[in-house]
Amino acid sequence: MFFITGIIIAALFLVSTSIPLLSWVLPFYKIKKLENADLKTKVIANVVAVAIIGWVDYKFLITYIGVFVSIEVLYLLFKKYGNKIEYFDRIFITSLIVGGLVCGYMYFNRVGLNISLENLKTLYIQKTEFSKPEIDMAFKYIKENFSYLVFLYMNVTVFLMYYFLNKEDFINWEVSYLWLVPYISLFFLERYLALNNTLILNGMNILKIVYSLYFVRIVTKALNEKIKQQQLSFIVGVFLALMSPEFAFIFGALASGIKIQVIKQK
């Protein structure tokens, strides 16, 4: 049984590297399958998974351990020791930690990353119908917003993992208003001190993510109270957040502040 579990874990990792939108499935499966298993099963399943992934390409082990194992460990730590921390805060903190590890690794390997991006750009120019200026513009955006894209990927992955592990009480999840403090600080730096720095803009966009995700919860709860279909309500919430991310951020941020005001009045 544990051998099969290890094989499935390795297969899900390979799927995650090919289809990023399905990355949440790997930590979800591991936690769901092994959280309550005995130590022997956990050890053997993980050894089998590591052996298969290393056999395919030993470099994959950096991603597997640095990203997916880190997400799993942080989830279990928060579950055991962080009960007082709101769900969205757990998601965002996990994403910041793992995203920081990824960005740090990419920074120290930036020469190889730039070469890979240039090779990929050349391939797109040769094999697609897009014009060179269009491809140059797309790759320029990726380079300038790389850290934001990494943290966006991490937040979506961790959010979906948390949702499918705890969707029965999703409508009760909350978020701290304190993430607005660094956002407002960066906003004033960018707006009033004319520091139009890419890192500042990326930081602002990263801090918007947690409230955009909170907006999904707000919509899900409101719709579910009317139609009693949480899955459908969740899909509608995700769709609205994707259609208007700025509105989702503003609404989610205001909702977190309004909640605090109500608590204070009581």
XYZ file of C-alpha atoms in Angstrom:
266
model
C 0.000 0.000 0.000
C 2.730 2.472 0.972
C 4.676 1.610 -2.200
C 1.633 2.534 -4.295
C 1.216 5.750 -2.289
C 4.850 6.643 -2.968
C 4.421 5.990 -6.689
C 1.289 8.161 -6.795
C 3.111 10.967 -4.956
C 5.935 10.858 -7.529
C 3.427 10.800 -10.402
C 1.546 13.784 -8.969
C 4.819 15.689 -8.684
C 5.528 15.121 -12.374
C 1.981 16.252 -13.190
C 2.511 19.381 -11.074
C 5.653 20.325 -12.994
C 3.783 19.907 -16.281
C 0.444 21.494 -15.298
C 1.033 24.211 -12.653
C -2.699 24.729 -12.015
C -2.829 21.198 -10.600
C 0.090 21.719 -8.198
C -2.270 21.796 -5.207
C -3.208 18.148 -5.795
C 0.179 16.813 -4.610
C 0.249 18.347 -1.095
C -3.507 17.724 -0.805
C -3.070 14.027 -1.575
C -0.038 13.603 0.703
C -1.709 15.247 3.688
C -5.021 13.493 3.131
C -3.380 10.093 2.680
C -0.536 10.212 5.215
C -1.568 12.638 7.955
C -2.992 9.881 10.158
C -0.799 7.046 8.879
C 1.748 5.288 11.071
C 5.412 6.337 10.955
C 6.479 3.283 8.915
C 3.979 4.057 6.154
C 5.000 7.737 6.050
C 8.704 6.953 5.854
C 8.438 4.255 3.178
C 5.975 6.249 1.041
C 8.255 9.309 1.126
C 11.408 7.286 0.431
C 9.744 5.636 -2.582
C 8.563 9.037 -3.870
C 12.002 10.614 -3.430
C 13.716 7.656 -5.090
C 11.443 7.816 -8.164
C 11.694 11.606 -8.499
C 15.484 11.456 -8.089
C 15.686 8.694 -10.672
C 13.760 10.811 -13.198
C 15.986 13.853 -12.503
C 17.823 14.495 -9.262
C 17.380 18.254 -9.777
C 13.635 17.756 -9.321
C 14.323 16.950 -5.660
C 15.091 20.630 -5.023
C 11.599 21.577 -6.198
C 9.921 18.652 -4.463
C 11.513 19.319 -1.078
C 11.804 23.102 -1.290
C 8.242 23.668 -2.474
C 5.909 20.742 -1.881
C 7.389 19.259 1.271
C 7.700 22.777 2.713
C 4.009 23.454 2.020
C 3.052 20.166 3.660
C 5.219 20.751 6.752
C 3.947 24.309 7.234
C 0.338 23.132 6.926
C 0.849 20.511 9.629
C 2.695 22.983 11.891
C -0.091 25.547 11.589
C -2.691 22.870 12.246
C -0.901 21.724 15.399
C 0.409 24.997 16.818
C -1.363 27.799 14.965
C -5.045 27.320 15.703
C -5.390 30.991 16.621
C -4.052 32.090 13.231
C -6.768 32.721 10.644
C -6.872 30.410 7.629
C -6.093 33.106 5.067
C -3.160 34.278 7.167
C -1.811 30.720 7.250
C -2.153 30.519 3.469
C -0.424 33.840 2.915
C 2.389 33.190 5.402
C 3.027 29.771 3.848
C 3.096 31.335 0.390
C 5.502 34.050 1.537
C 7.901 31.539 3.088
C 7.916 29.070 0.191
C 7.805 31.836 -2.426
C 10.761 33.477 -0.701
C 12.711 30.211 -0.909
C 11.928 29.921 -4.619
C 12.903 33.542 -5.354
C 16.105 33.127 -3.340
C 17.029 29.996 -5.266
C 16.236 31.679 -8.578
C 18.325 34.709 -7.626
C 21.414 32.612 -6.946
C 20.822 30.804 -10.222
C 19.825 33.912 -12.199
C 22.486 33.431 -14.894
C 21.148 30.002 -15.804
C 17.568 31.273 -15.540
C 18.270 34.140 -17.960
C 19.871 31.734 -20.425
C 16.860 29.413 -20.181
C 14.445 32.305 -20.738
C 16.405 33.469 -23.788
C 16.409 29.945 -25.225
C 12.678 29.652 -24.560
C 12.063 33.021 -26.210
C 14.001 31.906 -29.283
C 11.930 28.722 -29.420
C 8.681 30.714 -29.248
C 9.853 32.998 -32.059
C 10.701 29.999 -34.249
C 7.739 27.742 -33.457
C 4.780 30.111 -32.915
C 2.944 32.651 -35.043
C 3.458 35.479 -32.561
C 5.612 38.358 -33.758
C 9.010 39.043 -32.182
C 7.839 42.338 -30.553
C 4.875 40.517 -28.975
C 7.115 37.770 -27.588
C 9.679 40.326 -26.390
C 6.912 42.194 -24.557
C 5.640 38.999 -22.908
C 9.093 37.936 -21.709
C 9.858 41.463 -20.507
C 6.698 41.295 -18.381
C 7.766 37.921 -16.956
C 11.226 39.224 -16.032
C 9.906 42.436 -14.457
C 7.154 40.674 -12.510
C 8.874 37.373 -11.796
C 8.608 37.605 -8.001
C 4.905 38.511 -8.210
C 4.212 35.585 -10.544
C 6.025 33.202 -8.172
C 4.012 34.381 -5.163
C 0.772 34.307 -7.170
C 1.453 30.692 -8.111
C 2.259 29.819 -4.494
C -0.838 31.536 -3.124
C -3.153 29.826 -5.598
C -1.535 26.426 -4.939
C -1.703 26.740 -1.144
C -5.200 28.260 -1.244
C -6.646 25.409 -3.304
C -4.890 22.837 -1.114
C -6.378 24.418 2.015
C -9.792 24.692 0.392
C -10.078 21.042 -0.595
C -8.723 19.894 2.775
C -11.069 22.130 4.790
C -13.902 23.122 2.468
C -16.592 22.154 4.986
C -15.839 25.305 7.009
C -14.518 27.505 4.173
C -17.309 30.047 4.578
C -16.053 30.757 8.098
C -12.454 31.512 7.142
C -11.197 34.972 8.052
C -8.203 37.197 7.325
C -6.226 39.753 9.300
C -6.476 43.409 8.346
C -2.774 43.821 9.235
C -1.618 42.877 5.726
C -2.927 46.299 4.708
C -0.197 47.998 6.764
C 2.737 47.020 4.492
C 0.517 47.566 1.438
C -0.323 51.128 2.467
C 3.334 51.785 3.291
C 4.428 50.635 -0.174
C 1.563 52.570 -1.762
C 2.741 55.845 -0.215
C 6.351 55.124 -1.171
C 5.342 54.545 -4.764
C 2.772 57.346 -5.041
C 4.129 60.238 -3.036
C 7.885 59.680 -3.025
C 7.954 58.866 -6.743
C 9.714 55.544 -6.105
C 8.396 53.768 -9.172
C 10.447 50.697 -8.384
C 9.611 47.291 -9.829
C 10.151 45.606 -6.453
C 7.715 48.014 -4.763
C 5.066 47.426 -7.430
C 5.585 43.666 -7.161
C 5.295 43.896 -3.376
C 1.998 45.768 -3.645
C 0.604 43.213 -6.079
C 1.689 40.341 -3.828
C -0.086 41.883 -0.825
C -3.261 42.263 -2.872
C -3.509 38.511 -3.381
C -4.650 37.611 0.147
C -7.612 40.006 -0.002
C -8.567 38.892 -3.502
C -8.746 35.339 -2.162
C -10.772 36.578 0.808
C -13.192 38.116 -1.702
C -13.782 34.596 -3.073
C -14.816 33.488 0.426
C -17.160 36.469 0.812
C -18.916 35.729 -2.482
C -19.075 32.006 -1.704
C -20.708 32.627 1.670
C -23.199 35.179 0.327
C -24.288 32.987 -2.589
C -24.352 29.803 -0.549
C -26.819 31.376 1.863
C -29.165 31.883 -1.102
C -28.710 28.791 -3.281
C -27.240 26.264 -0.794
C -24.618 25.119 -3.320
C -21.145 25.837 -1.954
C -19.186 24.355 -4.862
C -21.097 26.454 -7.399
C -20.812 29.518 -5.178
C -17.054 28.964 -4.916
C -16.694 28.729 -8.706
C -18.659 31.972 -9.133
C -16.449 33.664 -6.533
C -13.273 32.560 -8.333
C -14.702 33.711 -11.679
C -15.578 37.169 -10.335
C -12.140 37.541 -8.723
C -10.460 36.649 -12.031
C -12.703 39.008 -13.996
C -12.053 41.990 -11.728
C -9.000 41.449 -9.482
C -8.780 45.124 -8.468
C -12.391 45.172 -7.300
C -11.854 41.834 -5.525
C -8.863 43.279 -3.664
C -10.631 46.498 -2.651
C -13.788 44.685 -1.542
C -11.841 42.034 0.356
C -9.637 44.631 2.066
C -12.623 46.763 3.075
C -14.468 43.692 4.362
C -11.541 42.762 6.604
C -11.497 46.313 8.006
C -15.255 46.446 8.525
C -15.095 43.186 10.470
C -12.528 44.702 12.842
C -14.654 47.802 13.362
C -17.685 45.720 14.249
C -15.672 43.724 16.788
C -14.374 46.918 18.395
C -17.857 48.363 18.753
C -19.025 45.227 20.529
